[in-house]
Amino acid sequence: MRVAVQPAPFDPGAELTAFTAGVRGAGAVVSFTGLVRDEGGSLSGMEIEHYPGMTEKAISGMVGEAVTRSSLCDALVIHRYGALLAGETIMMVATAA
């Protein structure tokens, strides 16, 4: 299980490839990638703030619960913060079961 909260952009394809390569015993890998949505052309960007330590702990708790409850082999969550432009990748979740 890996949780990353970061300001830097990431490559969802490369992250998914690395995640899948590290999974053992799974029959499926499912991923979701979120983008900063531009509501009708009115959003130029957004700023996301967080409390370091608290954010990671909260997300890790949710991911750990999902891994246990659904008997997942592994999980990955990446979430960005800081200044983000419309259309940029904001987060990614991947699970293996």
CSV table of C-alpha atoms in Angstrom, one decimal:
chain,number,residue,atom,x,y,z
A,1,MET,CA,0.0,0.0,0.0
A,2,ARG,CA,1.4,3.4,-1.0
A,3,VAL,CA,-0.1,6.8,-0.3
A,4,ALA,CA,1.6,9.9,-1.7
A,5,VAL,CA,0.4,13.5,-1.1
A,6,GLN,CA,2.6,15.8,-3.3
A,7,PRO,CA,2.7,19.1,-5.2
A,8,ALA,CA,4.5,17.6,-8.2
A,9,PRO,CA,2.8,16.3,-11.3
A,10,PHE,CA,2.9,12.6,-11.9
A,11,ASP,CA,2.5,10.3,-14.9
A,12,PRO,CA,-0.6,8.1,-14.3
A,13,GLY,CA,0.5,5.6,-17.0
A,14,ALA,CA,4.0,5.2,-15.5
A,15,GLU,CA,2.5,4.9,-11.9
A,16,LEU,CA,0.0,2.3,-13.1
A,17,THR,CA,2.7,0.3,-14.9
A,18,ALA,CA,4.9,0.3,-11.8
A,19,PHE,CA,2.0,-0.6,-9.5
A,20,THR,CA,0.9,-3.5,-11.7
A,21,ALA,CA,4.5,-4.8,-12.0
A,22,GLY,CA,4.7,-5.0,-8.2
A,23,VAL,CA,1.5,-6.9,-7.6
A,24,ARG,CA,1.6,-10.6,-6.9
A,25,GLY,CA,-1.4,-12.9,-6.9
A,26,ALA,CA,-4.0,-10.5,-8.3
A,27,GLY,CA,-6.4,-11.3,-11.1
A,28,ALA,CA,-7.3,-7.6,-11.8
A,29,VAL,CA,-5.9,-4.1,-11.4
A,30,VAL,CA,-8.4,-1.2,-11.5
A,31,SER,CA,-7.5,2.5,-11.6
A,32,PHE,CA,-9.1,5.8,-11.5
A,33,THR,CA,-7.5,9.1,-12.5
A,34,GLY,CA,-9.1,12.4,-11.5
A,35,LEU,CA,-8.6,15.7,-13.4
A,36,VAL,CA,-9.2,19.3,-12.4
A,37,ARG,CA,-12.6,19.9,-14.0
A,38,ASP,CA,-13.3,23.1,-15.9
A,39,GLU,CA,-16.9,23.9,-15.4
A,40,GLY,CA,-18.0,25.4,-18.7
A,41,GLY,CA,-14.7,27.2,-19.3
A,42,SER,CA,-14.9,29.4,-16.2
A,43,LEU,CA,-12.1,27.8,-14.1
A,44,SER,CA,-8.5,28.8,-14.9
A,45,GLY,CA,-7.1,26.9,-11.9
A,46,MET,CA,-7.4,26.1,-8.2
A,47,GLU,CA,-5.3,25.9,-5.1
A,48,ILE,CA,-5.5,22.9,-2.7
A,49,GLU,CA,-4.1,23.2,0.8
A,50,HIS,CA,-3.6,20.4,3.3
A,51,TYR,CA,-2.2,19.7,6.8
A,52,PRO,CA,1.0,17.6,6.3
A,53,GLY,CA,0.9,14.5,8.4
A,54,MET,CA,-2.8,14.7,9.0
A,55,THR,CA,-3.8,14.3,5.3
A,56,GLU,CA,-1.5,11.3,4.8
A,57,LYS,CA,-2.8,9.7,8.0
A,58,ALA,CA,-6.4,10.2,7.0
A,59,ILE,CA,-6.0,8.9,3.5
A,60,SER,CA,-3.8,5.9,4.7
A,61,GLY,CA,-6.6,5.0,7.2
A,62,MET,CA,-9.2,5.0,4.5
A,63,VAL,CA,-7.0,2.9,2.1
A,64,GLY,CA,-6.1,0.5,4.8
A,65,GLU,CA,-9.7,-0.1,5.7
A,66,ALA,CA,-10.6,-0.6,2.0
A,67,VAL,CA,-7.7,-3.1,1.6
A,68,THR,CA,-8.9,-5.1,4.6
A,69,ARG,CA,-12.6,-4.9,3.9
A,70,SER,CA,-12.2,-5.9,0.3
A,71,SER,CA,-9.3,-8.3,0.7
A,72,LEU,CA,-7.2,-6.3,-1.8
A,73,CYS,CA,-3.7,-7.5,-2.7
A,74,ASP,CA,-2.5,-3.9,-2.9
A,75,ALA,CA,-3.5,-0.2,-3.3
A,76,LEU,CA,-2.0,3.0,-4.4
A,77,VAL,CA,-3.3,6.6,-3.9
A,78,ILE,CA,-1.6,9.7,-5.2
A,79,HIS,CA,-3.1,13.1,-4.5
A,80,ARG,CA,-1.7,16.5,-5.4
A,81,TYR,CA,-1.9,19.8,-3.6
A,82,GLY,CA,-0.9,23.4,-4.4
A,83,ALA,CA,-1.7,25.3,-7.6
A,84,LEU,CA,-3.4,23.2,-10.3
A,85,LEU,CA,-4.6,24.2,-13.7
A,86,ALA,CA,-7.8,23.0,-15.4
A,87,GLY,CA,-7.2,19.7,-17.1
A,88,GLU,CA,-4.3,18.7,-14.9
A,89,THR,CA,-4.2,15.3,-13.1
A,90,ILE,CA,-5.1,15.8,-9.5
A,91,MET,CA,-5.3,12.3,-8.1
A,92,MET,CA,-5.1,8.6,-8.9
A,93,VAL,CA,-6.3,5.5,-7.1
A,94,ALA,CA,-5.2,2.0,-8.2
A,95,THR,CA,-6.3,-1.3,-6.5
A,96,ALA,CA,-5.3,-4.9,-7.2
A,97,ALA,CA,-7.5,-7.9,-6.2
